[in-house]
Every structure is written in C-alpha cells, then in structure tokens.
mmCIF file of C-alpha atoms in Angstrom:
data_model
loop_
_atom_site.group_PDB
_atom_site.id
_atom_site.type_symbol
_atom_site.label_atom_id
_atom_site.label_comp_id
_atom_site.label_asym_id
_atom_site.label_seq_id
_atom_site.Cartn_x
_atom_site.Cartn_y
_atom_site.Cartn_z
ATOM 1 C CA UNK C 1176 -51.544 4.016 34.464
ATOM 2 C CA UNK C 1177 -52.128 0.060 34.549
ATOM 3 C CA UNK C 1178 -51.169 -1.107 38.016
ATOM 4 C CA UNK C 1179 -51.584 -4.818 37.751
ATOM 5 C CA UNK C 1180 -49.235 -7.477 35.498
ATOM 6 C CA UNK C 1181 -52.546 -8.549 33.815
ATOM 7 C CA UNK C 1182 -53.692 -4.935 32.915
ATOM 8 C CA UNK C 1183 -50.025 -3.951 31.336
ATOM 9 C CA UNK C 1184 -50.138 -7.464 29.420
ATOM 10 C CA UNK C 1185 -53.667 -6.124 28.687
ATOM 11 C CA UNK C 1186 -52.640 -2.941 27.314
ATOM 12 C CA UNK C 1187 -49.140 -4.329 25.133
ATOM 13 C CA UNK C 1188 -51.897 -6.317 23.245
ATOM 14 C CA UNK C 1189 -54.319 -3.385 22.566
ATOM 15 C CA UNK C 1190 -51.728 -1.314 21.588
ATOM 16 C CA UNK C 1191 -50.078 -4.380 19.341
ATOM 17 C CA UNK C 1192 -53.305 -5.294 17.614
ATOM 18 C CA UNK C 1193 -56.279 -2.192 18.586
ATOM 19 C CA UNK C 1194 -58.590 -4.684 20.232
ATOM 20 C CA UNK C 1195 -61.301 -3.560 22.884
ATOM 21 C CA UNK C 1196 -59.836 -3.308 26.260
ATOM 22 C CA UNK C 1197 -62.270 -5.876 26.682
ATOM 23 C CA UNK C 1198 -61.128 -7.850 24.199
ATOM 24 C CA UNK C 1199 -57.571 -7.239 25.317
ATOM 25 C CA UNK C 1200 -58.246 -8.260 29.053
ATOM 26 C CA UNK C 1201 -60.560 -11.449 27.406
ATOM 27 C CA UNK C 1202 -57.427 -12.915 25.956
ATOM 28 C CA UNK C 1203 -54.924 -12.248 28.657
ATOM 29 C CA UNK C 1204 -56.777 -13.686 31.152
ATOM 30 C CA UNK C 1205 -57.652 -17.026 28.307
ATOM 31 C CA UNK C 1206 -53.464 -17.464 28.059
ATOM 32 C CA UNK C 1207 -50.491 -18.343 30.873
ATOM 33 C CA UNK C 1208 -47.849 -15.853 31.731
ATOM 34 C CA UNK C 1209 -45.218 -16.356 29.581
ATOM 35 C CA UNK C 1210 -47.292 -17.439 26.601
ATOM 36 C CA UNK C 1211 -47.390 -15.008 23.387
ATOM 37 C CA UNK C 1212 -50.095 -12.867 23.476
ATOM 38 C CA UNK C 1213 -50.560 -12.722 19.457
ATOM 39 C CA UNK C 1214 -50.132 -16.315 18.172
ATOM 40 C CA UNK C 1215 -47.968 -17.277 15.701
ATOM 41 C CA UNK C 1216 -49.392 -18.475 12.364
ATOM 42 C CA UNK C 1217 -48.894 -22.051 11.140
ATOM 43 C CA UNK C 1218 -47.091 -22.711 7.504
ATOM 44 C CA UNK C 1219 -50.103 -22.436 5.355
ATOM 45 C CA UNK C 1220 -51.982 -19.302 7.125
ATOM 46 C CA UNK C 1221 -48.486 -17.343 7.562
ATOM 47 C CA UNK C 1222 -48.368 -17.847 3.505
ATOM 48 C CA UNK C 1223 -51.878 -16.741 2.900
ATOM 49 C CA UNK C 1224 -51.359 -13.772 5.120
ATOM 50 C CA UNK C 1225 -48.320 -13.124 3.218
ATOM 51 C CA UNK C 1226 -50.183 -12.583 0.195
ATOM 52 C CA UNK C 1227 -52.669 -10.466 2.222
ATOM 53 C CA UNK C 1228 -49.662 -7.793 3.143
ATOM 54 C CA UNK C 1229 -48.148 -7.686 -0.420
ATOM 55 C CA UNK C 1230 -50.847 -6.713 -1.897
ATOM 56 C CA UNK C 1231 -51.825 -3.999 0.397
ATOM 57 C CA UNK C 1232 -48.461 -2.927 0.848
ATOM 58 C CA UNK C 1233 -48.431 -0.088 -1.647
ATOM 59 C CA UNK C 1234 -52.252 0.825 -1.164
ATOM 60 C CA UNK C 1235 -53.946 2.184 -4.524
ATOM 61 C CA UNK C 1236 -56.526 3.919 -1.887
ATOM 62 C CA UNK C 1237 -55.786 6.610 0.551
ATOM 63 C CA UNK C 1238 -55.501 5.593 4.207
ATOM 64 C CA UNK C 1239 -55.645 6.748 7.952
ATOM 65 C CA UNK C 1240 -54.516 3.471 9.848
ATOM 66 C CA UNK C 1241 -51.636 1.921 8.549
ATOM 67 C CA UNK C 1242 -52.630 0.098 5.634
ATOM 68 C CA UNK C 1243 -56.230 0.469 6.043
ATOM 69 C CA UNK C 1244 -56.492 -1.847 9.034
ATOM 70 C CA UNK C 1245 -58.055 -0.377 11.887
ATOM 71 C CA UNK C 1246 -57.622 -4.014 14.417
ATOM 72 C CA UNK C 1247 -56.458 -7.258 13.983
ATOM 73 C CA UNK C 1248 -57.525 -10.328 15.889
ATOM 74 C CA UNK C 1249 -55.210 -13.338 15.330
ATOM 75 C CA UNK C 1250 -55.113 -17.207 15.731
ATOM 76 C CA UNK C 1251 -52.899 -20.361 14.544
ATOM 77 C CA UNK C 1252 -55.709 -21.127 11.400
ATOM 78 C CA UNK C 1253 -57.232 -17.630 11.074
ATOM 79 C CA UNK C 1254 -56.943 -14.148 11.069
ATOM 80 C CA UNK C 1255 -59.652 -10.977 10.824
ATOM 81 C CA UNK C 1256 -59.080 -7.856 9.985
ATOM 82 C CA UNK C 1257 -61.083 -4.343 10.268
ATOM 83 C CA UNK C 1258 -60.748 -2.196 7.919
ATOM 84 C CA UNK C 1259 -61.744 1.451 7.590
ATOM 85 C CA UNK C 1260 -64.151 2.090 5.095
ATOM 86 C CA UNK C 1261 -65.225 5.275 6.227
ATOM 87 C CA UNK C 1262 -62.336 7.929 4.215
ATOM 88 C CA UNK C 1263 -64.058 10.486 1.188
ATOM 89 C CA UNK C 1264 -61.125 9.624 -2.005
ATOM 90 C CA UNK C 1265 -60.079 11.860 -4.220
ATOM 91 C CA UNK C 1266 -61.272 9.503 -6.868
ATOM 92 C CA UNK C 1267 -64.778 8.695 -6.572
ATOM 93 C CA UNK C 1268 -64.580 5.484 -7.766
ATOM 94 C CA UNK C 1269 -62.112 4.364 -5.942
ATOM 95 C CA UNK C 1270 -63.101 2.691 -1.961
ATOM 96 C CA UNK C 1271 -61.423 0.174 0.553
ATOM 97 C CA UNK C 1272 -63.765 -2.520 -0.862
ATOM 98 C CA UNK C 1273 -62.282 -2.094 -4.340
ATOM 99 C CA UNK C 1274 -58.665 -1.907 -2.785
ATOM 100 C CA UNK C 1275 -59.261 -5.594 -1.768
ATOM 101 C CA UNK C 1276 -60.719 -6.811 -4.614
ATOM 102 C CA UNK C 1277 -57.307 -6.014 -6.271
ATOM 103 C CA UNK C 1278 -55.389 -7.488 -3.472
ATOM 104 C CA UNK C 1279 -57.379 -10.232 -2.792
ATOM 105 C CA UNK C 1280 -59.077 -12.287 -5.592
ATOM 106 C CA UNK C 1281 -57.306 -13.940 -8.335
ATOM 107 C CA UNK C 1282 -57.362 -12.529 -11.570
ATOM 108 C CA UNK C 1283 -55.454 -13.940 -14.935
ATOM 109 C CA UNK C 1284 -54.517 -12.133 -18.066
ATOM 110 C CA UNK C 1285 -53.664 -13.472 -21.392
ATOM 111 C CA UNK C 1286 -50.030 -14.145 -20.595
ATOM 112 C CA UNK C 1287 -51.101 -16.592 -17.722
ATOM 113 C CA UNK C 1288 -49.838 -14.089 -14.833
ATOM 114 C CA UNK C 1289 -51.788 -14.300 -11.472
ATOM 115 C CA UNK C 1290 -52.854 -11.425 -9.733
ATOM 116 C CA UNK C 1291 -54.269 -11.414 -6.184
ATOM 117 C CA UNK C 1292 -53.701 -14.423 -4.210
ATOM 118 C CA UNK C 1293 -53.788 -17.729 -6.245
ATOM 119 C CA UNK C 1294 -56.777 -20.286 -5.256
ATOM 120 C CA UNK C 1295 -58.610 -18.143 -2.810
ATOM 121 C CA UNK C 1296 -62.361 -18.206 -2.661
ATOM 122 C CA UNK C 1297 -64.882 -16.326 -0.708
ATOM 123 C CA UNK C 1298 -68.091 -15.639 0.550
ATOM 124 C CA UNK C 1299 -69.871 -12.060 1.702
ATOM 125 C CA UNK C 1300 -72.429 -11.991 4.729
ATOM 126 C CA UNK C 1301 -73.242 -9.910 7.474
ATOM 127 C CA UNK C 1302 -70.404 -11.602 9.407
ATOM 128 C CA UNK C 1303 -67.814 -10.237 6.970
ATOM 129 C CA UNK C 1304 -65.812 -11.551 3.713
ATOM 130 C CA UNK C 1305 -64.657 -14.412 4.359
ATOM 131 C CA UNK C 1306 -61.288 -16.254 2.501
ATOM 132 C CA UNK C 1307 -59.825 -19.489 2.004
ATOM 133 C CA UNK C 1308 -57.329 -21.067 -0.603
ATOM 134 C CA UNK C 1309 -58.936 -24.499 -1.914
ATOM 135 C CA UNK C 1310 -57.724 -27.372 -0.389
ATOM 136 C CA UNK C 1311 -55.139 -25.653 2.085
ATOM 137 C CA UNK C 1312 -55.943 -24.728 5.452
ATOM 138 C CA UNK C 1313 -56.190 -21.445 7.013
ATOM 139 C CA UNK C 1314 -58.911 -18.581 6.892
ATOM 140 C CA UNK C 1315 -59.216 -14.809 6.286
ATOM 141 C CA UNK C 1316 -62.187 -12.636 7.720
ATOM 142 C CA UNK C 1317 -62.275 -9.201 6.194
ATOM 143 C CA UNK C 1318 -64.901 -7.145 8.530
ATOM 144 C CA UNK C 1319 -65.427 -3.216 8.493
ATOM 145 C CA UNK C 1320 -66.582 -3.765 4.749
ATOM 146 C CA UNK C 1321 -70.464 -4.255 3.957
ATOM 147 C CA UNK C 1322 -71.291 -7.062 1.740
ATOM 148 C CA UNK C 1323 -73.371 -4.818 -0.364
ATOM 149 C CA UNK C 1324 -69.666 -2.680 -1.390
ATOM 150 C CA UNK C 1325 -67.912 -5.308 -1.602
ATOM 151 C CA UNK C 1326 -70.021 -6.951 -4.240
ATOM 152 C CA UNK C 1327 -70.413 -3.423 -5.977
ATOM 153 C CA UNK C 1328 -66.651 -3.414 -6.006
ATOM 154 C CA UNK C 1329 -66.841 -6.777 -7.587
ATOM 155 C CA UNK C 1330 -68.726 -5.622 -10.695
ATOM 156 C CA UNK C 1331 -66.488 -2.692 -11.311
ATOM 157 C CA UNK C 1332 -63.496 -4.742 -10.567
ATOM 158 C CA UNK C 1333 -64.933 -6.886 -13.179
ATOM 159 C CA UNK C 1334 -65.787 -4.237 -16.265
ATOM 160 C CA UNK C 1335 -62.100 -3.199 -15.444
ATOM 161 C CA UNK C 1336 -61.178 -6.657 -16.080
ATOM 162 C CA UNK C 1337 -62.455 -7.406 -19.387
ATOM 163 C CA UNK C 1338 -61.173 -4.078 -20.960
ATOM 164 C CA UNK C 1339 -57.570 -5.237 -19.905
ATOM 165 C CA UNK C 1340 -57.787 -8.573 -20.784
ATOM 166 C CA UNK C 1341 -58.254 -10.497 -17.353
ATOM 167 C CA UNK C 1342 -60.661 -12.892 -15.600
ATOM 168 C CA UNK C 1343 -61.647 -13.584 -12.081
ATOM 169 C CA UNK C 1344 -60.450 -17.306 -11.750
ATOM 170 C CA UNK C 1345 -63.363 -18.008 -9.662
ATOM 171 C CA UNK C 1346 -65.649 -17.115 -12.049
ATOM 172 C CA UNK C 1347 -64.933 -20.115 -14.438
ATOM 173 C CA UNK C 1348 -63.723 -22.417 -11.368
ATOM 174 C CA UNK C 1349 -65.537 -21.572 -8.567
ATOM 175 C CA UNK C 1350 -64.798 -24.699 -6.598
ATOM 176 C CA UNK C 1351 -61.128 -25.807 -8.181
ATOM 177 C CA UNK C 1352 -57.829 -23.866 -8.674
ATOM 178 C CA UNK C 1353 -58.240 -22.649 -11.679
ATOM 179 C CA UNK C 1354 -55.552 -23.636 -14.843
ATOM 180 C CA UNK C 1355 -53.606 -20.457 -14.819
ATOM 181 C CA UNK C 1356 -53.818 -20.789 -10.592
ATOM 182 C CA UNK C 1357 -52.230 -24.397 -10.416
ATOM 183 C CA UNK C 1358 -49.231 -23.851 -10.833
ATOM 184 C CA UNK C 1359 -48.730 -21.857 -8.068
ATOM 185 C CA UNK C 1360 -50.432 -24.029 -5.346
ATOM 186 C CA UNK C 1361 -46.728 -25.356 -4.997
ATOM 187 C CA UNK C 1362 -44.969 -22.872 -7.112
ATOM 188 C CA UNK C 1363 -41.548 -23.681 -8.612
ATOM 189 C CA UNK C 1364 -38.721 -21.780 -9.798
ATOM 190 C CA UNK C 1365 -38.867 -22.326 -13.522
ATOM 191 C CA UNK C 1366 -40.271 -19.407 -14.047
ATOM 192 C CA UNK C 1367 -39.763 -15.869 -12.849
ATOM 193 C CA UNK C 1368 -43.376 -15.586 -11.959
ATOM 194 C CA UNK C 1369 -43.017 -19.364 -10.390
ATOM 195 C CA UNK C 1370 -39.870 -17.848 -8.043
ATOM 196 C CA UNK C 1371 -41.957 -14.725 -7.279
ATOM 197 C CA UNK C 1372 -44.604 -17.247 -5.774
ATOM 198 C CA UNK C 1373 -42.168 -19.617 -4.731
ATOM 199 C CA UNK C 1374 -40.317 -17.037 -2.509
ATOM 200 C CA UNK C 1375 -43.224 -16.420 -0.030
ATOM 201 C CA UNK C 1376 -42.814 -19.199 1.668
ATOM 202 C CA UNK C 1377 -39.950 -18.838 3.545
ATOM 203 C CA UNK C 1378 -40.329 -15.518 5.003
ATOM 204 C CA UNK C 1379 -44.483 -15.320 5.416
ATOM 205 C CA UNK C 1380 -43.669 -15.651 9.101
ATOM 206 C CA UNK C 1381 -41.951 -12.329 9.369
ATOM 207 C CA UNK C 1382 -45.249 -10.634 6.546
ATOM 208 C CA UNK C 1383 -47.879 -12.556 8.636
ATOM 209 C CA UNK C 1384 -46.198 -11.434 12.241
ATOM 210 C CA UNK C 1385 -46.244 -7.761 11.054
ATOM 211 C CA UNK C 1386 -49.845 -8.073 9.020
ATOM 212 C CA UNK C 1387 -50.883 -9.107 12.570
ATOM 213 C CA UNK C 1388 -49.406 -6.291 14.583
ATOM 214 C CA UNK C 1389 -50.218 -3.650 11.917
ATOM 215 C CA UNK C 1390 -51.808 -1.418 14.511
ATOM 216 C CA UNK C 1391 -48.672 -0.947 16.456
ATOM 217 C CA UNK C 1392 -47.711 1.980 13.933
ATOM 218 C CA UNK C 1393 -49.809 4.069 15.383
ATOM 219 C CA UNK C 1394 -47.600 4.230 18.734
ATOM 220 C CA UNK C 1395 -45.275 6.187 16.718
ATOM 221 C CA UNK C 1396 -46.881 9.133 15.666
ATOM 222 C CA UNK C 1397 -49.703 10.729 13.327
ATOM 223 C CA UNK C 1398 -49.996 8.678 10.537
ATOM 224 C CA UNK C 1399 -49.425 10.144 7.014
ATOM 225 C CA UNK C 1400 -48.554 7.430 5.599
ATOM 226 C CA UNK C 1401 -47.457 3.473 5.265
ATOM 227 C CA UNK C 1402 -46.104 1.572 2.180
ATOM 228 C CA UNK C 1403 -43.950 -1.618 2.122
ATOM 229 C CA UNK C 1404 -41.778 -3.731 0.144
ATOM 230 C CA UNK C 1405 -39.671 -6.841 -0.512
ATOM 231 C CA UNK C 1406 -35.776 -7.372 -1.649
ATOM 232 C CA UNK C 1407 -34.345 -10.467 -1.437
ATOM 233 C CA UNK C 1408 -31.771 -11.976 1.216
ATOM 234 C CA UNK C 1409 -28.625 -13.971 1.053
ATOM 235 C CA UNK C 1410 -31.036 -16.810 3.383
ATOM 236 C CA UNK C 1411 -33.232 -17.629 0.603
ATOM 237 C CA UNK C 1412 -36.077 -15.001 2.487
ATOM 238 C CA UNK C 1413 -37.254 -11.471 1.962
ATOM 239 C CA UNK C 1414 -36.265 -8.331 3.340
ATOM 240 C CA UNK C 1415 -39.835 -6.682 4.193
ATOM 241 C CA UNK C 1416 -38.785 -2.456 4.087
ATOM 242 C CA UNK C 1417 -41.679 -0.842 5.960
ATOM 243 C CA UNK C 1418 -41.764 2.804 4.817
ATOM 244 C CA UNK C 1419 -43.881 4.815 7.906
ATOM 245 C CA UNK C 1420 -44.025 8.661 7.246
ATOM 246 C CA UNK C 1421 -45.096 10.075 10.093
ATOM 247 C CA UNK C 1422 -45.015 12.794 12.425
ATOM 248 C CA UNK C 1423 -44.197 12.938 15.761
ATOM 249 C CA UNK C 1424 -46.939 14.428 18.324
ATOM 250 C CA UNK C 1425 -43.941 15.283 21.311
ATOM 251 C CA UNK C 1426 -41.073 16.981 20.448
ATOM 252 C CA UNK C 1427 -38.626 14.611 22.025
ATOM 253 C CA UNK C 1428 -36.326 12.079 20.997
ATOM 254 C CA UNK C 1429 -36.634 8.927 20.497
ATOM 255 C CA UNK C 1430 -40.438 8.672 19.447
ATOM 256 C CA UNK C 1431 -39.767 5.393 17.632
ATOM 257 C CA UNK C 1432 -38.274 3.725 20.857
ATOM 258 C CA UNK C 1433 -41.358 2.515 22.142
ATOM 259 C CA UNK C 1434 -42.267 1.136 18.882
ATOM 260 C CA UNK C 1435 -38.889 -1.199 18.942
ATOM 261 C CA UNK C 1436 -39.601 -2.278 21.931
ATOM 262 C CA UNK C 1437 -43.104 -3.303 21.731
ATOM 263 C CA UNK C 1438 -41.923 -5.139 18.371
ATOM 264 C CA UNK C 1439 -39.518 -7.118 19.931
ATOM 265 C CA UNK C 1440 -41.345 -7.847 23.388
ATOM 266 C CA UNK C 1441 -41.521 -11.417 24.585
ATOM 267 C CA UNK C 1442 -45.294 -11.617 25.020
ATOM 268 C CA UNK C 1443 -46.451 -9.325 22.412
ATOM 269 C CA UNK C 1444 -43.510 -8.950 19.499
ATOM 270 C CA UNK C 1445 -41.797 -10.910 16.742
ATOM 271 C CA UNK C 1446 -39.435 -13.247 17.349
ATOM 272 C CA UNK C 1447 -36.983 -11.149 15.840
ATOM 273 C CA UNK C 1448 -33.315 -9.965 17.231
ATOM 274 C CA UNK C 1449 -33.124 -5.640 16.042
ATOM 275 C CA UNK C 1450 -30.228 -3.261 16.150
ATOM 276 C CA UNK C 1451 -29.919 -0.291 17.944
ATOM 277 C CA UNK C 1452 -31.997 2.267 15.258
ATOM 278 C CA UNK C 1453 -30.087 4.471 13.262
ATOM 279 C CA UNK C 1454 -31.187 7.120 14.847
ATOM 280 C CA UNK C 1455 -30.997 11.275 13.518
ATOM 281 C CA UNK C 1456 -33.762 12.386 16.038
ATOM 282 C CA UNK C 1457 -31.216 15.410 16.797
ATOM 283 C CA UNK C 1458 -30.893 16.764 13.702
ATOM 284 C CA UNK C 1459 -32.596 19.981 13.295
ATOM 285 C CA UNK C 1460 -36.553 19.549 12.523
ATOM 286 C CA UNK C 1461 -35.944 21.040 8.745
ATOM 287 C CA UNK C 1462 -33.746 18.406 7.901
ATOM 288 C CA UNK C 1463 -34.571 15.501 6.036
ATOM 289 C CA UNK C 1464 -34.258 12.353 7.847
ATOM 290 C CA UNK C 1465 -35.334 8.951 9.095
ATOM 291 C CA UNK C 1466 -34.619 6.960 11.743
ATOM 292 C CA UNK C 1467 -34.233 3.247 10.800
ATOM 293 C CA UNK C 1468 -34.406 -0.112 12.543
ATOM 294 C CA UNK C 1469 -33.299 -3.154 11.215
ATOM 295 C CA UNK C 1470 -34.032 -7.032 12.970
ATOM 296 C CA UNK C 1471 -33.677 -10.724 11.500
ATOM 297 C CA UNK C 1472 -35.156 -13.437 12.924
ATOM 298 C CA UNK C 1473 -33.881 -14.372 16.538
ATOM 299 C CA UNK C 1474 -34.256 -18.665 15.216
ATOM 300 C CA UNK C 1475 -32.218 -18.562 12.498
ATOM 301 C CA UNK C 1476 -35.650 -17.799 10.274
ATOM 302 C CA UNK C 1477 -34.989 -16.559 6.697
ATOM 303 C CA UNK C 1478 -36.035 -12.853 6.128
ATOM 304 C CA UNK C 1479 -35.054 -9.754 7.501
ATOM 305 C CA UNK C 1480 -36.712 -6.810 8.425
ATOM 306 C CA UNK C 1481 -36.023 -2.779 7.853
ATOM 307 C CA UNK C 1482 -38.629 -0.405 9.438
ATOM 308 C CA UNK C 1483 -38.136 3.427 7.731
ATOM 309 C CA UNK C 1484 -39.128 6.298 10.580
ATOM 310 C CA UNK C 1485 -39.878 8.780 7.707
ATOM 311 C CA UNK C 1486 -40.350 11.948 10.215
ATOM 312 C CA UNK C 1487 -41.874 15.094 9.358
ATOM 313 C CA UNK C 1488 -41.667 17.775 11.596
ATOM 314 C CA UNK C 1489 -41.484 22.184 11.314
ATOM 315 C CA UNK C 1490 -42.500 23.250 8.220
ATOM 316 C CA UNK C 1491 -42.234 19.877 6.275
ATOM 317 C CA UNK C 1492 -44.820 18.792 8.284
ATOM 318 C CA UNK C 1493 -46.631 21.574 7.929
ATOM 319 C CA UNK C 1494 -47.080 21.238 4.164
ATOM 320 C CA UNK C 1495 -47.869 18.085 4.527
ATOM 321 C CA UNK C 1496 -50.953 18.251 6.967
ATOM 322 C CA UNK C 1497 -51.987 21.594 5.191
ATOM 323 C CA UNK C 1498 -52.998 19.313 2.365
ATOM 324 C CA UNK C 1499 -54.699 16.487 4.367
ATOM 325 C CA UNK C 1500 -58.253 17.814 5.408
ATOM 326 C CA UNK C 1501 -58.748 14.862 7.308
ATOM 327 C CA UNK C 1502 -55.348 15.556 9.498
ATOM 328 C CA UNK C 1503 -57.024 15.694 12.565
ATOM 329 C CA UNK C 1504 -59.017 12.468 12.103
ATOM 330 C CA UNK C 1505 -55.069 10.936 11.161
ATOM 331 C CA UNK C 1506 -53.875 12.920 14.648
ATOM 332 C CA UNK C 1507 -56.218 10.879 16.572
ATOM 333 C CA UNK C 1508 -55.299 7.458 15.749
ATOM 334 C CA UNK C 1509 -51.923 7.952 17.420
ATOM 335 C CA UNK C 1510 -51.836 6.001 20.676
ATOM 336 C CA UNK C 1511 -49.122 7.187 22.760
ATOM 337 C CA UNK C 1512 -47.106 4.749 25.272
ATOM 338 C CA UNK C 1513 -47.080 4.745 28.698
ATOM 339 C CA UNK C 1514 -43.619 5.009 30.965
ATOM 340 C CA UNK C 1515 -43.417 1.495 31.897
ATOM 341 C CA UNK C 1516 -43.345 -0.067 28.176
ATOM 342 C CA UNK C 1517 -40.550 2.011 27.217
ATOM 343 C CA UNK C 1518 -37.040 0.317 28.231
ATOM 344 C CA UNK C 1519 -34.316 3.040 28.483
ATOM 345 C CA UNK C 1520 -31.457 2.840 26.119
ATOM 346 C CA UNK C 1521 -28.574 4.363 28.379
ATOM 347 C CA UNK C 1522 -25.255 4.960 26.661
ATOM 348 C CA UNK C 1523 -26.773 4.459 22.843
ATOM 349 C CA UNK C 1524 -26.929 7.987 21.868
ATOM 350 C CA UNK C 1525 -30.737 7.399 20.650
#
C-alpha cells in the first residue's frame, strides 16, 4: 500500500494512463497539488484525438488492452500512444499496424468520402509514427509499432485501395490537404458527410479525455473486449457509448466502483458530473446483465457519456474464455485497486 500523498497521486496516474511507476512518480513530482495529473487537450489536439478514438473504436483487429493501447502519455499539443503489436490473429493478414493504417491515414473514393482522419501526414522512424494535420497544431506519436510493419501495412493497405476504388491523399499531396480533404479542414453542414466532420468538434474533449485514460479499463476486470460509439445529443455534442465486456476477477459487488471513481477524480478524471451506475451486480451470475454509468460534462460542455459494464461471469464466462487461448495473457492486464481509491457509496444499493 502507498503511504505517502505523492505515491497515491503516483499510483491514480499509473493506473489512469499505464505509465512506469517511474514515469508516474516523474510527473507527480513535475506538477502542484491540486493540478490535473493528465492534461487537458487544447481545441485542435482534442479534435485530432477525436478522430484517433473513432476510428479505433470498433477495432477490425483482435485486442488484449482496451483498444489496442497498452499506455498513454499525454500533453496540451501532443499525445503518444503504445500499442500492442504482439497478439497471433485469426487472419494472417490482418496486424495492429494495418488497424491504423485504416484509422489513421486519409483515404478518398470516387464519391469524394474521406476515410481516416482528413489532412494528416506522417513520418516512420525508430522513435515511432509520428502524425500531424497540415497547418493545424497538435501531434500524434504512435510507438509499440516498428517502422518496418507499419510501412508493410502501407503497401497492403494500398493494393486494397486500388481494387476498391480509393487513394491515399498523401500520395498525390504529400505536403497540402488534398481536394477531396479540404473541405473538411473546417467542415460545414451542407452535407451529411460535412455534419459528420463538423460534429467532432464540440465533444473531442470528452473522445480525447477518454483516448487519454484508455488504460483505466483495465481496473475493472479481464478484458474481453472494448468497442465504442457515438449518438447525438440535444447540446449539439455526442454521446460516446463505451461497450466494456468484461469479467470480473473477485466475486463481489461493485467491481466497476473503482472505475467511476477514478474517472471522475479531481487530479486524475474527466471533468465530468456521473450518476449513481445502474447497477445489477446482485443478480444471479447466469443472468444477463450490465451495469451502466452515465456522466455529462460538469462545465456545461456538450457531449455526454454512457460506459456499458458488459459482465460475464459462471458459465457465460466460461464459454467465453474457453475460446480465447490467450485468456490468461487478457487475465493479466487487469490491475486491481487498492482500498484507499475506492470511495464508499453508503445507502446507494450498488
């Protein structure tokens, strides 16, 4: 158990992001009580990262760590992520490196749609993959993946490409936003695809806040798996629906508690206000359930946010791990919480 204030602060943040301790105890001691331990991204980042989480929400690949993303290490004008790259597919063509190919760089087909995230470039060294949308500030470092996959994954991405009728954009415009791209460097709502771009904006701080804590699912439980996405809100924002199937390692109620409360910590959360979680941890373990949890921003932010507990337990979860032979690689990841960073919830029934 942590006995000091600046070893708990330490450990919120490794939990909230799956730094180093070192790492973890580097930053606390570089920031003032009282100051958020995961910095909040500015306007143009929070958008980018935005981008990063939709198209990863519903990953293509299979996945241990929620997502893919094993840590996350976070400032105003930058983010990197490490990603696994390490898990056999079923499909042997398929990899982490071409899952962000897909997410990540622009594509257009012949009816002018945009996939990936419009007017990002890169480069690939030993110091990662590196990502930035032309002309707007704010920086992505993707590390975990050699530069050697991710430009295999580039060629394949490519083949796949031209037998459906796409381009990369960077390939004819490797230092401009390409034609189809422009529009959407300050997307309108003419279009539907315009108001699909044009609705990012509002609500990246709630995609970029959870892109940033990512690791924090893995306080809840063993991970089998994480998929996400967006309705809209009477604010003008998005509702981001995290879907987390999981199963519990302790029999107990109220396995998601700590979760909630890490989420919404001062130092370490989202500014977000949550409800009590609808919570059916005493139904018998056969049943099919969920707990859920539910927040909107606690500044008057548009968005909202719905996390899904989808828990798996007796012989549910049994057929489930049965068919994962990497369950006890998934068991490991989960990172239980100590005593102290669960607050007590007297009188709410959960």
């Amino acid at each position: 158990m942590k006995s000091t204030r600046l070893e708990r602060r330490a450990e919120k943040l490794q939990l909230a992001t799956g730094v180093t301790w070192t790492d973890a105890l580097k930053r606390v001691r570089s920031v003032r009580p009282g100051v958020p331990l995961i910095p909040e991204a500015h306007t143009s980042q929070a958008v980018l990262e935005s981008y990063v989480l939709s198209g990863l929400a519903w990953p293509m690949v299979d996945t241990h760590n929620p997502w893919g993303i094993r840590s996350v290490e976070a400032r105003t004008d930058s983010l990197a992520l490490t990603f696994e790259n390490d898990i056999v597919q079923p499909d042997d063509s398929e990899s982490m490196a071409r899952e962000l190919v897909r997410a990540l760089v622009p594509c257009s087909d012949k009816h002018g749609e945009v996939h990936g995230i419009p007017g990002v470039r890169f480069t690939a060294d030993d110091g990662g993959i590196h990502f930035q949308r032309i002309g707007l500030p704010g920086s992505l470092t993707v590390l975990g993946v050699p530069p050697e996959e991710w430009d295999t994954a580039l060629v394949l991405q490519r083949r796949e490409n031209e037998s459906d009728g796409k381009r990369f954009c960077h390939d004819g415009s490797p230092h401009r936003w390409d034609r189809g791209e422009a529009a959407f460097r300050a997307p309108t709502t003419r279009t539907v695809l315009g108001r699909h771009h044009f609705r990012k904006r509002p609500s990246a701080w709630l995609a970029s806040g959870l892109l940033r804590r990512a690791p924090l699912f893995r306080t809840i439980g063993v991970p089998l798996s994480t998929t996400a996405w967006t309705n809209l809100t009477d604010d003008g924002g998005s509702e981001w629906i995290i879907e987390y199937i999981n199963e519990p390692l302790a029999d107990a109620p109220c396995y998601h508690q700590g979760f909630t409360d890490l989420l919404t910590d001062p130092e370490c959360g989202l500014t977000v206000t949550g409800t009590i979680p609808e919570c059916s941890c005493n139904l018998a373990s056969e049943s099919y359930f969920g707990c859920r949890f539910y927040a909107r921003s606690s500044i008057g932010q548009p968005g909202a946010l719905q996390v899904r507990f989808s828990r798996r337990s007796g012989e549910r979860a049994r057929s489930c791990s049965d068919g994962l032979n990497d369950y006890e690689a998934r068991r490991n990841l989960y990172r239980p919480l100590p005593e102290y960073l669960v607050r007590s919830r007297a009188g709410t029934g959960c």
